[in-house]
Short mmCIF file of C-alpha atoms in Angstrom, two decimals:
data_model
loop_
_atom_site.label_atom_id
_atom_site.label_comp_id
_atom_site.label_asym_id
_atom_site.label_seq_id
_atom_site.Cartn_x
_atom_site.Cartn_y
_atom_site.Cartn_z
CA SER A 14 -78.30 -63.05 123.28
CA SER A 15 -74.91 -65.68 123.03
CA VAL A 16 -74.82 -65.82 119.73
CA THR A 17 -75.31 -61.84 118.40
CA VAL A 18 -72.63 -60.98 121.26
CA ASN A 19 -70.34 -64.09 119.60
CA LEU A 20 -70.95 -63.32 116.14
CA ALA A 21 -70.12 -59.07 116.76
CA ALA A 22 -67.42 -60.55 118.69
CA ALA A 23 -65.89 -63.01 117.04
CA MET A 24 -66.52 -60.38 113.72
CA ALA A 25 -64.83 -57.69 114.97
CA ALA A 26 -62.24 -60.16 115.55
CA ASP A 27 -62.06 -60.04 112.17
CA GLY A 28 -61.66 -56.68 111.48
CA VAL A 29 -64.80 -56.57 110.89
CA ARG A 30 -66.87 -52.93 111.84
CA VAL A 31 -69.89 -53.72 113.96
CA GLY A 32 -72.29 -52.24 116.13
CA LEU A 33 -74.86 -54.12 117.82
CA LEU A 34 -78.38 -52.84 118.83
CA ASP A 35 -79.68 -54.95 122.30
CA ALA A 36 -82.82 -54.67 120.98
CA ASP A 37 -84.39 -57.55 123.46
CA ILE A 38 -85.99 -53.92 125.38
CA TYR A 39 -87.30 -56.13 127.97
CA GLY A 40 -84.52 -58.99 129.07
CA HIS A 41 -81.66 -56.93 127.81
CA SER A 42 -78.32 -58.25 127.98
CA VAL A 43 -75.61 -57.75 125.85
CA PRO A 44 -74.65 -55.07 128.07
CA ARG A 45 -73.84 -57.59 131.00
CA MET A 46 -72.53 -60.41 128.79
CA LEU A 47 -70.17 -57.81 127.45
CA GLY A 48 -68.09 -56.53 130.12
CA ILE A 49 -70.32 -52.98 129.64
CA PRO A 50 -69.89 -51.58 133.14
CA GLU A 51 -72.89 -49.69 134.48
CA VAL A 52 -72.38 -45.50 132.15
CA ARG A 53 -74.73 -43.56 130.35
CA PRO A 54 -73.76 -43.27 126.43
CA THR A 55 -72.37 -39.71 125.54
CA ILE A 56 -74.74 -36.99 123.26
CA VAL A 57 -72.52 -35.32 121.01
CA GLU A 58 -74.82 -32.68 119.51
CA LYS A 59 -77.95 -34.24 119.57
CA MET A 60 -76.26 -38.09 118.49
CA ILE A 61 -75.39 -41.04 121.20
CA MET A 62 -72.84 -42.02 120.78
CA PRO A 63 -72.27 -45.87 121.14
CA VAL A 64 -70.60 -47.22 124.04
CA PRO A 65 -67.28 -48.88 123.05
CA ALA A 66 -66.65 -52.63 124.34
CA HIS A 67 -64.29 -55.38 122.32
CA GLY A 68 -63.94 -53.25 119.38
CA ILE A 69 -67.58 -53.88 118.73
CA LYS A 70 -70.29 -50.09 119.48
CA VAL A 71 -73.08 -51.02 121.28
CA ILE A 72 -76.36 -49.03 122.47
CA SER A 73 -78.26 -51.27 124.96
CA THR A 74 -81.91 -49.39 127.36
CA GLU A 75 -79.70 -50.60 129.73
CA MET A 76 -77.54 -47.65 129.87
CA PHE A 77 -80.76 -45.63 129.78
CA LYS A 78 -81.86 -46.79 133.14
CA PRO A 79 -81.26 -45.41 136.97
CA ASP A 80 -79.91 -49.41 137.70
CA ARG A 81 -79.77 -52.90 136.05
CA ALA A 82 -82.55 -53.66 138.53
CA SER A 83 -84.85 -52.19 137.01
CA PRO A 84 -86.98 -53.45 134.55
CA VAL A 85 -88.35 -51.77 132.10
CA ALA A 86 -92.16 -51.31 131.33
CA TRP A 87 -92.81 -50.08 128.10
CA ARG A 88 -95.85 -50.36 125.40
CA GLY A 89 -96.16 -51.01 121.98
CA PRO A 90 -96.01 -47.25 120.52
CA MET A 91 -92.62 -46.39 123.21
CA LEU A 92 -90.78 -49.54 122.45
CA HIS A 93 -91.29 -49.24 118.79
CA ARG A 94 -89.64 -45.39 119.02
CA ALA A 95 -86.48 -46.56 121.24
CA LEU A 96 -86.00 -48.30 117.89
CA GLU A 97 -86.62 -45.95 116.08
CA GLN A 98 -84.31 -43.40 118.30
CA PHE A 99 -81.51 -46.99 117.98
CA LEU A 100 -81.09 -46.66 114.38
CA VAL A 101 -81.36 -42.95 114.26
CA ASP A 102 -80.33 -40.86 117.03
CA VAL A 103 -77.06 -43.73 118.20
CA PHE A 104 -74.13 -42.01 115.58
CA TRP A 105 -72.74 -45.67 114.75
CA GLY A 106 -70.45 -44.61 111.92
CA ASP A 107 -68.76 -46.32 109.45
CA LEU A 108 -70.28 -49.97 109.98
CA ASP A 109 -69.29 -53.08 107.83
CA VAL A 110 -72.26 -54.73 109.65
CA LEU A 111 -75.50 -54.36 112.72
CA LEU A 112 -75.83 -57.15 114.80
CA LEU A 113 -79.57 -56.57 116.51
CA ASP A 114 -80.47 -58.83 119.09
CA LEU A 115 -84.29 -59.39 119.39
CA PRO A 116 -86.39 -60.70 121.76
CA PRO A 117 -87.25 -64.95 121.12
CA GLY A 118 -90.91 -65.01 119.17
CA THR A 119 -92.52 -62.51 116.65
CA GLY A 120 -94.09 -59.73 119.52
CA ASP A 121 -93.69 -55.63 119.31
CA VAL A 122 -89.93 -55.89 118.36
CA ALA A 123 -89.81 -58.11 115.32
CA ILE A 124 -92.65 -56.68 114.11
CA SER A 125 -91.38 -52.58 114.29
CA LEU A 126 -87.92 -54.18 112.88
CA ALA A 127 -89.99 -55.77 109.81
CA GLN A 128 -91.41 -52.35 108.97
CA LEU A 129 -87.63 -50.00 109.98
CA LEU A 130 -85.74 -52.19 108.00
CA PRO A 131 -87.67 -53.83 105.34
CA THR A 132 -84.57 -55.06 104.15
CA ALA A 133 -82.73 -56.79 107.03
CA GLU A 134 -81.61 -60.12 107.34
CA VAL A 135 -82.83 -62.81 109.43
CA LEU A 136 -80.14 -65.01 111.64
CA VAL A 137 -82.67 -66.99 113.19
CA VAL A 138 -81.81 -68.66 116.50
CA THR A 139 -82.99 -72.08 117.96
CA THR A 140 -82.36 -74.15 120.90
CA PRO A 141 -82.77 -78.42 120.27
CA GLN A 142 -86.51 -78.41 121.97
CA LEU A 143 -89.01 -77.85 120.45
CA ALA A 144 -91.18 -75.14 121.77
CA ALA A 145 -88.08 -73.45 121.22
CA ALA A 146 -87.83 -74.74 117.78
CA GLU A 147 -91.83 -73.67 117.08
CA VAL A 148 -91.25 -69.73 118.75
CA ALA A 149 -88.13 -69.89 116.65
CA GLU A 150 -90.36 -70.66 113.43
CA ARG A 151 -93.13 -67.99 113.96
CA ALA A 152 -90.07 -65.67 114.00
CA GLY A 153 -88.75 -67.35 110.59
CA SER A 154 -92.33 -67.15 108.90
CA LEU A 155 -92.78 -63.23 110.43
CA ALA A 156 -89.55 -62.34 107.94
CA VAL A 157 -90.76 -64.66 105.23
CA GLN A 158 -94.60 -62.44 105.62
CA THR A 159 -92.48 -59.32 105.90
CA HIS A 160 -90.85 -59.83 103.23
CA GLN A 161 -86.99 -60.42 105.51
CA ARG A 162 -84.24 -63.01 103.86
CA VAL A 163 -84.07 -65.69 105.88
CA ALA A 164 -80.07 -65.86 105.91
CA GLY A 165 -79.95 -69.30 108.18
CA VAL A 166 -81.07 -71.12 111.44
CA VAL A 167 -78.34 -71.15 114.38
CA GLU A 168 -78.72 -74.41 116.62
CA ASN A 169 -77.32 -72.56 120.27
CA MET A 170 -77.36 -75.39 123.30
CA ALA A 171 -77.08 -78.43 120.93
CA PHE A 172 -74.41 -80.70 123.24
CA LEU A 173 -72.05 -80.32 124.79
CA PRO A 174 -68.91 -82.44 124.86
CA CYS A 175 -68.67 -85.08 127.50
CA PRO A 176 -65.93 -83.82 130.57
CA HIS A 177 -65.45 -88.05 131.77
CA CYS A 178 -65.55 -89.44 127.82
CA GLY A 179 -63.96 -86.57 125.65
CA PRO A 180 -64.62 -84.41 122.58
CA GLU A 181 -65.74 -87.18 120.72
CA HIS A 182 -68.99 -87.76 122.96
CA ARG A 183 -71.63 -85.71 123.16
CA LEU A 184 -73.97 -84.62 125.71
CA GLU A 185 -77.66 -83.80 124.64
CA ILE A 186 -78.33 -82.57 127.10
CA PHE A 187 -81.73 -80.38 125.55
CA GLY A 188 -82.50 -82.63 123.23
CA SER A 189 -81.47 -82.81 119.41
CA GLY A 190 -82.85 -81.90 115.79
CA GLY A 191 -84.27 -78.32 116.43
CA GLY A 192 -81.79 -76.80 114.09
CA ALA A 193 -83.28 -79.04 111.55
CA ARG A 194 -86.95 -79.12 112.50
CA VAL A 195 -86.80 -74.78 111.31
CA ALA A 196 -84.53 -74.85 108.74
CA ALA A 197 -86.63 -76.79 107.34
#
């Protein structure tokens, strides 16, 4: 989510018209990361209007819950329908790019989106740990199996500049090499 939000913010700052669909139905965090208050989207002529934040048009299941603490307890068919509705019934307007933040792995969300957006490009995100890299590899493999293009791999949380030594010394708190393993 942090990679998706930062990518969307950087693109919007460069003048790109960006939409961000928080497809992490159970672990939605995009609205909080963008500082969006608990607000419901407006409905205009049967179309859902995405909530604007920092030049980004945003939609998330969080915006339809009674409060942030309420869990989403949906099974596969409901997940698929919600994703379909976010793609079809949200008035995105003219966008240059629509970013989707997916949960990790190869579950219902990834499979539904492969069906709904067969020509989408996938940016695989991992962290340095072996377990995270293995999950990311499977997500990339699913994209290949469903004929989506893997645009690249991002290794998040790769290092922290040492607060005592300076930026030339990197602290690899979570290990190293996860991104390279996934890309290979």
